[in-house]
Amino acid sequence: MAIPTKAQWAGLKSGAGIEKSAWWKPADAAVGPALGKLDTAKAAWKSKKDLDNVRNYLGALSKVHEAFEKFLKKKDLSAAGPLKTQIEGWINEVATKHEKLKAKVPALKAENKKELEDILTTF
């Protein structure tokens, strides 16, 4: 199971029969945008693995975690089939990914420091 993209989230809501229900909107309001930002941050991280991109990616993961938690707290998902179990699994994946990325930060900080020192020594 992988954390869904914004487009996949829309498909999952549709499959669960909750996409157009106004009853779900307050809980769902933050999930789609958070997943969209996660998609963008992940793409930036994949293109350039630097300190700025890892920070953005970590922040986006945190926002997705918060959005999923809010979604679970706001609504009883018993009528939405396997969606609750999926969301709980994604929350765990987000936490795991967050920890793995946090472990990379010290090395990226050291790399960033070295780059800055190299730039300063050229002057």
Short mmCIF file of N, CA and C in Angstrom, two decimals:
data_model
loop_
_atom_site.label_atom_id
_atom_site.label_comp_id
_atom_site.label_asym_id
_atom_site.label_seq_id
_atom_site.Cartn_x
_atom_site.Cartn_y
_atom_site.Cartn_z
N MET A 1 0.85 -1.16 0.00
CA MET A 1 0.00 0.00 0.00
C MET A 1 0.90 1.23 0.00
N ALA A 2 0.60 2.15 -0.87
CA ALA A 2 1.38 3.38 -0.93
C ALA A 2 0.47 4.56 -0.63
N ILE A 3 1.05 5.60 -0.11
CA ILE A 3 0.29 6.82 0.17
C ILE A 3 -0.31 7.30 -1.16
N PRO A 4 -1.60 7.59 -1.18
CA PRO A 4 -2.22 7.96 -2.45
C PRO A 4 -1.81 9.35 -2.91
N THR A 5 -1.89 9.55 -4.21
CA THR A 5 -1.74 10.88 -4.76
C THR A 5 -3.08 11.59 -4.61
N LYS A 6 -3.10 12.86 -4.93
CA LYS A 6 -4.36 13.62 -4.85
C LYS A 6 -5.41 12.99 -5.78
N ALA A 7 -5.00 12.61 -6.97
CA ALA A 7 -5.93 12.01 -7.93
C ALA A 7 -6.43 10.65 -7.43
N GLN A 8 -5.56 9.86 -6.86
CA GLN A 8 -5.97 8.56 -6.33
C GLN A 8 -6.95 8.74 -5.17
N TRP A 9 -6.74 9.75 -4.34
CA TRP A 9 -7.64 10.03 -3.23
C TRP A 9 -9.05 10.31 -3.75
N ALA A 10 -9.14 11.11 -4.81
CA ALA A 10 -10.45 11.40 -5.39
C ALA A 10 -11.13 10.12 -5.87
N GLY A 11 -10.35 9.23 -6.49
CA GLY A 11 -10.89 7.96 -6.95
C GLY A 11 -11.34 7.07 -5.80
N LEU A 12 -10.59 7.07 -4.72
CA LEU A 12 -10.96 6.26 -3.55
C LEU A 12 -12.24 6.77 -2.91
N LYS A 13 -12.38 8.08 -2.84
CA LYS A 13 -13.62 8.65 -2.28
C LYS A 13 -14.80 8.28 -3.15
N SER A 14 -14.60 8.33 -4.44
CA SER A 14 -15.67 7.98 -5.37
C SER A 14 -16.06 6.51 -5.19
N GLY A 15 -15.06 5.64 -5.10
CA GLY A 15 -15.30 4.20 -4.93
C GLY A 15 -15.99 3.88 -3.61
N ALA A 16 -15.75 4.70 -2.60
CA ALA A 16 -16.37 4.47 -1.29
C ALA A 16 -17.75 5.11 -1.21
N GLY A 17 -18.13 5.85 -2.26
CA GLY A 17 -19.44 6.49 -2.29
C GLY A 17 -19.54 7.73 -1.44
N ILE A 18 -18.44 8.37 -1.17
CA ILE A 18 -18.47 9.56 -0.30
C ILE A 18 -18.04 10.83 -1.01
N GLU A 19 -17.71 10.73 -2.28
CA GLU A 19 -17.12 11.87 -2.99
C GLU A 19 -18.05 13.09 -3.02
N LYS A 20 -19.32 12.89 -3.31
CA LYS A 20 -20.20 14.04 -3.51
C LYS A 20 -21.05 14.37 -2.29
N SER A 21 -20.89 13.65 -1.23
CA SER A 21 -21.70 13.88 -0.04
C SER A 21 -21.18 15.09 0.74
N ALA A 22 -22.04 16.06 0.97
CA ALA A 22 -21.66 17.25 1.73
C ALA A 22 -21.29 16.87 3.17
N TRP A 23 -21.80 15.76 3.64
CA TRP A 23 -21.53 15.31 5.00
C TRP A 23 -20.04 15.05 5.21
N TRP A 24 -19.33 14.65 4.14
CA TRP A 24 -17.91 14.32 4.24
C TRP A 24 -17.00 15.53 4.04
N LYS A 25 -17.51 16.57 3.41
CA LYS A 25 -16.66 17.70 3.04
C LYS A 25 -15.85 18.30 4.18
N PRO A 26 -16.45 18.55 5.37
CA PRO A 26 -15.63 19.16 6.44
C PRO A 26 -14.42 18.32 6.84
N ALA A 27 -14.57 17.02 6.82
CA ALA A 27 -13.45 16.15 7.19
C ALA A 27 -12.44 16.04 6.06
N ASP A 28 -12.93 16.09 4.84
CA ASP A 28 -12.08 15.86 3.67
C ASP A 28 -11.38 17.12 3.18
N ALA A 29 -11.80 18.28 3.65
CA ALA A 29 -11.31 19.54 3.09
C ALA A 29 -9.79 19.66 3.04
N ALA A 30 -9.09 19.11 4.01
CA ALA A 30 -7.64 19.27 4.06
C ALA A 30 -6.88 18.13 3.38
N VAL A 31 -7.53 17.00 3.15
CA VAL A 31 -6.81 15.82 2.64
C VAL A 31 -6.32 16.02 1.22
N GLY A 32 -7.20 16.39 0.31
CA GLY A 32 -6.80 16.56 -1.10
C GLY A 32 -5.67 17.56 -1.27
N PRO A 33 -5.81 18.79 -0.72
CA PRO A 33 -4.72 19.76 -0.84
C PRO A 33 -3.41 19.27 -0.20
N ALA A 34 -3.51 18.59 0.93
CA ALA A 34 -2.29 18.08 1.59
C ALA A 34 -1.61 17.04 0.70
N LEU A 35 -2.40 16.18 0.08
CA LEU A 35 -1.82 15.18 -0.83
C LEU A 35 -1.21 15.84 -2.06
N GLY A 36 -1.84 16.91 -2.55
CA GLY A 36 -1.28 17.64 -3.69
C GLY A 36 0.08 18.24 -3.36
N LYS A 37 0.19 18.82 -2.17
CA LYS A 37 1.47 19.39 -1.74
C LYS A 37 2.51 18.30 -1.51
N LEU A 38 2.07 17.15 -1.03
CA LEU A 38 2.98 16.03 -0.85
C LEU A 38 3.52 15.55 -2.19
N ASP A 39 2.64 15.47 -3.19
CA ASP A 39 3.07 15.07 -4.53
C ASP A 39 4.15 16.02 -5.06
N THR A 40 3.94 17.32 -4.87
CA THR A 40 4.91 18.33 -5.34
C THR A 40 6.23 18.22 -4.58
N ALA A 41 6.14 18.07 -3.27
CA ALA A 41 7.36 17.97 -2.44
C ALA A 41 8.14 16.71 -2.76
N LYS A 42 7.43 15.62 -2.99
CA LYS A 42 8.09 14.35 -3.31
C LYS A 42 8.82 14.46 -4.65
N ALA A 43 8.18 15.08 -5.63
CA ALA A 43 8.81 15.25 -6.94
C ALA A 43 10.06 16.12 -6.83
N ALA A 44 9.99 17.19 -6.04
CA ALA A 44 11.15 18.06 -5.86
C ALA A 44 12.29 17.30 -5.19
N TRP A 45 11.95 16.49 -4.18
CA TRP A 45 12.95 15.69 -3.48
C TRP A 45 13.61 14.70 -4.42
N LYS A 46 12.81 14.07 -5.27
CA LYS A 46 13.36 13.09 -6.20
C LYS A 46 14.28 13.76 -7.22
N SER A 47 13.97 14.99 -7.60
CA SER A 47 14.79 15.68 -8.60
C SER A 47 16.09 16.22 -8.00
N LYS A 48 16.02 16.63 -6.73
CA LYS A 48 17.24 17.16 -6.08
C LYS A 48 17.15 16.88 -4.59
N LYS A 49 17.99 15.98 -4.14
CA LYS A 49 17.98 15.57 -2.74
C LYS A 49 18.88 16.49 -1.92
N ASP A 50 18.29 17.64 -1.57
CA ASP A 50 19.04 18.60 -0.77
C ASP A 50 18.26 18.96 0.50
N LEU A 51 18.85 19.79 1.31
CA LEU A 51 18.29 20.13 2.61
C LEU A 51 16.94 20.84 2.48
N ASP A 52 16.84 21.77 1.57
CA ASP A 52 15.57 22.49 1.39
C ASP A 52 14.44 21.54 0.98
N ASN A 53 14.72 20.66 0.05
CA ASN A 53 13.69 19.74 -0.43
C ASN A 53 13.29 18.72 0.62
N VAL A 54 14.25 18.26 1.43
CA VAL A 54 13.88 17.31 2.47
C VAL A 54 13.02 17.99 3.53
N ARG A 55 13.32 19.23 3.83
CA ARG A 55 12.49 19.97 4.79
C ARG A 55 11.07 20.14 4.27
N ASN A 56 10.94 20.49 3.01
CA ASN A 56 9.61 20.64 2.41
C ASN A 56 8.86 19.32 2.40
N TYR A 57 9.56 18.26 2.08
CA TYR A 57 8.96 16.92 2.04
C TYR A 57 8.50 16.50 3.44
N LEU A 58 9.34 16.75 4.45
CA LEU A 58 8.97 16.43 5.83
C LEU A 58 7.74 17.22 6.26
N GLY A 59 7.70 18.49 5.90
CA GLY A 59 6.54 19.32 6.24
C GLY A 59 5.27 18.82 5.56
N ALA A 60 5.40 18.43 4.29
CA ALA A 60 4.24 17.92 3.56
C ALA A 60 3.75 16.61 4.16
N LEU A 61 4.67 15.76 4.57
CA LEU A 61 4.27 14.50 5.23
C LEU A 61 3.53 14.79 6.53
N SER A 62 3.99 15.77 7.27
CA SER A 62 3.31 16.13 8.52
C SER A 62 1.89 16.61 8.26
N LYS A 63 1.73 17.42 7.22
CA LYS A 63 0.39 17.93 6.88
C LYS A 63 -0.55 16.81 6.44
N VAL A 64 -0.03 15.85 5.71
CA VAL A 64 -0.85 14.71 5.30
C VAL A 64 -1.27 13.90 6.52
N HIS A 65 -0.34 13.70 7.43
CA HIS A 65 -0.64 12.97 8.66
C HIS A 65 -1.76 13.67 9.42
N GLU A 66 -1.64 14.98 9.58
CA GLU A 66 -2.66 15.77 10.28
C GLU A 66 -4.01 15.68 9.57
N ALA A 67 -4.00 15.76 8.25
CA ALA A 67 -5.25 15.72 7.48
C ALA A 67 -5.94 14.37 7.63
N PHE A 68 -5.17 13.30 7.55
CA PHE A 68 -5.77 11.97 7.73
C PHE A 68 -6.31 11.79 9.14
N GLU A 69 -5.55 12.25 10.14
CA GLU A 69 -6.02 12.15 11.52
C GLU A 69 -7.32 12.92 11.70
N LYS A 70 -7.38 14.11 11.15
CA LYS A 70 -8.59 14.93 11.24
C LYS A 70 -9.75 14.22 10.56
N PHE A 71 -9.49 13.64 9.42
CA PHE A 71 -10.52 12.93 8.68
C PHE A 71 -11.09 11.79 9.53
N LEU A 72 -10.20 11.02 10.15
CA LEU A 72 -10.65 9.89 10.96
C LEU A 72 -11.44 10.36 12.20
N LYS A 73 -11.03 11.47 12.77
CA LYS A 73 -11.70 11.96 13.98
C LYS A 73 -13.07 12.55 13.67
N LYS A 74 -13.22 13.14 12.51
CA LYS A 74 -14.46 13.84 12.18
C LYS A 74 -15.59 12.91 11.76
N LYS A 75 -15.24 11.77 11.19
CA LYS A 75 -16.28 10.94 10.59
C LYS A 75 -16.20 9.49 11.03
N ASP A 76 -17.37 8.89 11.15
CA ASP A 76 -17.47 7.44 11.38
C ASP A 76 -17.37 6.79 10.01
N LEU A 77 -16.32 6.05 9.78
CA LEU A 77 -16.08 5.50 8.46
C LEU A 77 -16.62 4.08 8.28
N SER A 78 -17.45 3.63 9.18
CA SER A 78 -17.95 2.27 9.07
C SER A 78 -18.74 2.06 7.77
N ALA A 79 -19.35 3.12 7.26
CA ALA A 79 -20.13 3.01 6.02
C ALA A 79 -19.25 3.12 4.77
N ALA A 80 -18.00 3.44 4.94
CA ALA A 80 -17.13 3.67 3.79
C ALA A 80 -16.27 2.47 3.44
N GLY A 81 -16.64 1.32 3.92
CA GLY A 81 -15.92 0.09 3.57
C GLY A 81 -14.50 0.10 4.09
N PRO A 82 -13.55 -0.31 3.25
CA PRO A 82 -12.16 -0.46 3.70
C PRO A 82 -11.38 0.86 3.81
N LEU A 83 -12.05 1.98 3.57
CA LEU A 83 -11.34 3.25 3.56
C LEU A 83 -10.67 3.56 4.91
N LYS A 84 -11.33 3.26 6.02
CA LYS A 84 -10.74 3.53 7.33
C LYS A 84 -9.44 2.76 7.51
N THR A 85 -9.44 1.49 7.16
CA THR A 85 -8.24 0.66 7.28
C THR A 85 -7.14 1.19 6.38
N GLN A 86 -7.51 1.63 5.18
CA GLN A 86 -6.52 2.20 4.26
C GLN A 86 -5.89 3.46 4.86
N ILE A 87 -6.73 4.33 5.38
CA ILE A 87 -6.22 5.58 5.95
C ILE A 87 -5.30 5.30 7.13
N GLU A 88 -5.68 4.36 7.98
CA GLU A 88 -4.82 4.01 9.11
C GLU A 88 -3.48 3.46 8.61
N GLY A 89 -3.51 2.68 7.55
CA GLY A 89 -2.26 2.18 6.96
C GLY A 89 -1.42 3.30 6.40
N TRP A 90 -2.06 4.27 5.76
CA TRP A 90 -1.32 5.41 5.20
C TRP A 90 -0.71 6.25 6.31
N ILE A 91 -1.43 6.41 7.42
CA ILE A 91 -0.87 7.16 8.54
C ILE A 91 0.42 6.50 9.02
N ASN A 92 0.42 5.19 9.09
CA ASN A 92 1.63 4.46 9.48
C ASN A 92 2.74 4.64 8.45
N GLU A 93 2.37 4.60 7.16
CA GLU A 93 3.37 4.80 6.10
C GLU A 93 3.97 6.19 6.17
N VAL A 94 3.12 7.18 6.40
CA VAL A 94 3.60 8.56 6.51
C VAL A 94 4.59 8.68 7.66
N ALA A 95 4.26 8.08 8.79
CA ALA A 95 5.15 8.12 9.95
C ALA A 95 6.48 7.44 9.65
N THR A 96 6.43 6.29 9.00
CA THR A 96 7.65 5.57 8.64
C THR A 96 8.51 6.39 7.68
N LYS A 97 7.88 6.96 6.65
CA LYS A 97 8.59 7.77 5.67
C LYS A 97 9.21 8.99 6.35
N HIS A 98 8.45 9.59 7.25
CA HIS A 98 8.93 10.77 7.98
C HIS A 98 10.20 10.43 8.76
N GLU A 99 10.20 9.31 9.45
CA GLU A 99 11.38 8.90 10.23
C GLU A 99 12.58 8.62 9.34
N LYS A 100 12.35 7.96 8.20
CA LYS A 100 13.46 7.68 7.28
C LYS A 100 14.06 8.97 6.73
N LEU A 101 13.20 9.93 6.38
CA LEU A 101 13.71 11.19 5.86
C LEU A 101 14.43 11.99 6.94
N LYS A 102 13.90 11.99 8.16
CA LYS A 102 14.56 12.70 9.26
C LYS A 102 15.96 12.18 9.48
N ALA A 103 16.16 10.90 9.26
CA ALA A 103 17.49 10.31 9.44
C ALA A 103 18.48 10.84 8.41
N LYS A 104 18.01 11.34 7.29
CA LYS A 104 18.89 11.86 6.24
C LYS A 104 19.30 13.31 6.49
N VAL A 105 18.58 14.00 7.36
CA VAL A 105 18.82 15.43 7.57
C VAL A 105 20.24 15.74 8.03
N PRO A 106 20.81 15.04 9.03
CA PRO A 106 22.18 15.39 9.46
C PRO A 106 23.20 15.33 8.32
N ALA A 107 23.12 14.32 7.48
CA ALA A 107 24.06 14.22 6.36
C ALA A 107 23.84 15.36 5.37
N LEU A 108 22.58 15.71 5.14
CA LEU A 108 22.30 16.82 4.22
C LEU A 108 22.76 18.15 4.80
N LYS A 109 22.65 18.31 6.12
CA LYS A 109 23.15 19.53 6.76
C LYS A 109 24.66 19.62 6.60
N ALA A 110 25.35 18.50 6.80
CA ALA A 110 26.80 18.48 6.65
C ALA A 110 27.20 18.80 5.21
N GLU A 111 26.47 18.25 4.27
CA GLU A 111 26.73 18.51 2.85
C GLU A 111 26.49 19.99 2.54
N ASN A 112 25.41 20.54 3.07
CA ASN A 112 25.08 21.94 2.86
C ASN A 112 26.17 22.84 3.45
N LYS A 113 26.64 22.49 4.64
CA LYS A 113 27.70 23.25 5.30
C LYS A 113 28.98 23.23 4.46
N LYS A 114 29.32 22.06 3.94
CA LYS A 114 30.52 21.95 3.12
C LYS A 114 30.40 22.80 1.85
N GLU A 115 29.24 22.77 1.22
CA GLU A 115 29.03 23.58 0.02
C GLU A 115 29.20 25.07 0.34
N LEU A 116 28.63 25.50 1.47
CA LEU A 116 28.77 26.91 1.86
C LEU A 116 30.23 27.27 2.15
N GLU A 117 30.94 26.38 2.84
CA GLU A 117 32.35 26.63 3.13
C GLU A 117 33.17 26.70 1.84
N ASP A 118 32.87 25.83 0.89
CA ASP A 118 33.57 25.85 -0.40
C ASP A 118 33.33 27.16 -1.13
N ILE A 119 32.09 27.64 -1.07
CA ILE A 119 31.76 28.91 -1.72
C ILE A 119 32.53 30.06 -1.05
N LEU A 120 32.55 30.03 0.28
CA LEU A 120 33.23 31.11 1.00
C LEU A 120 34.74 31.09 0.80
N THR A 121 35.33 29.93 0.63
CA THR A 121 36.78 29.87 0.44
C THR A 121 37.19 30.34 -0.97
N THR A 122 36.24 30.40 -1.88
CA THR A 122 36.59 30.89 -3.22
C THR A 122 36.72 32.40 -3.26
N PHE A 123 36.24 33.07 -2.21
CA PHE A 123 36.35 34.52 -2.17
C PHE A 123 37.64 34.88 -1.56
#
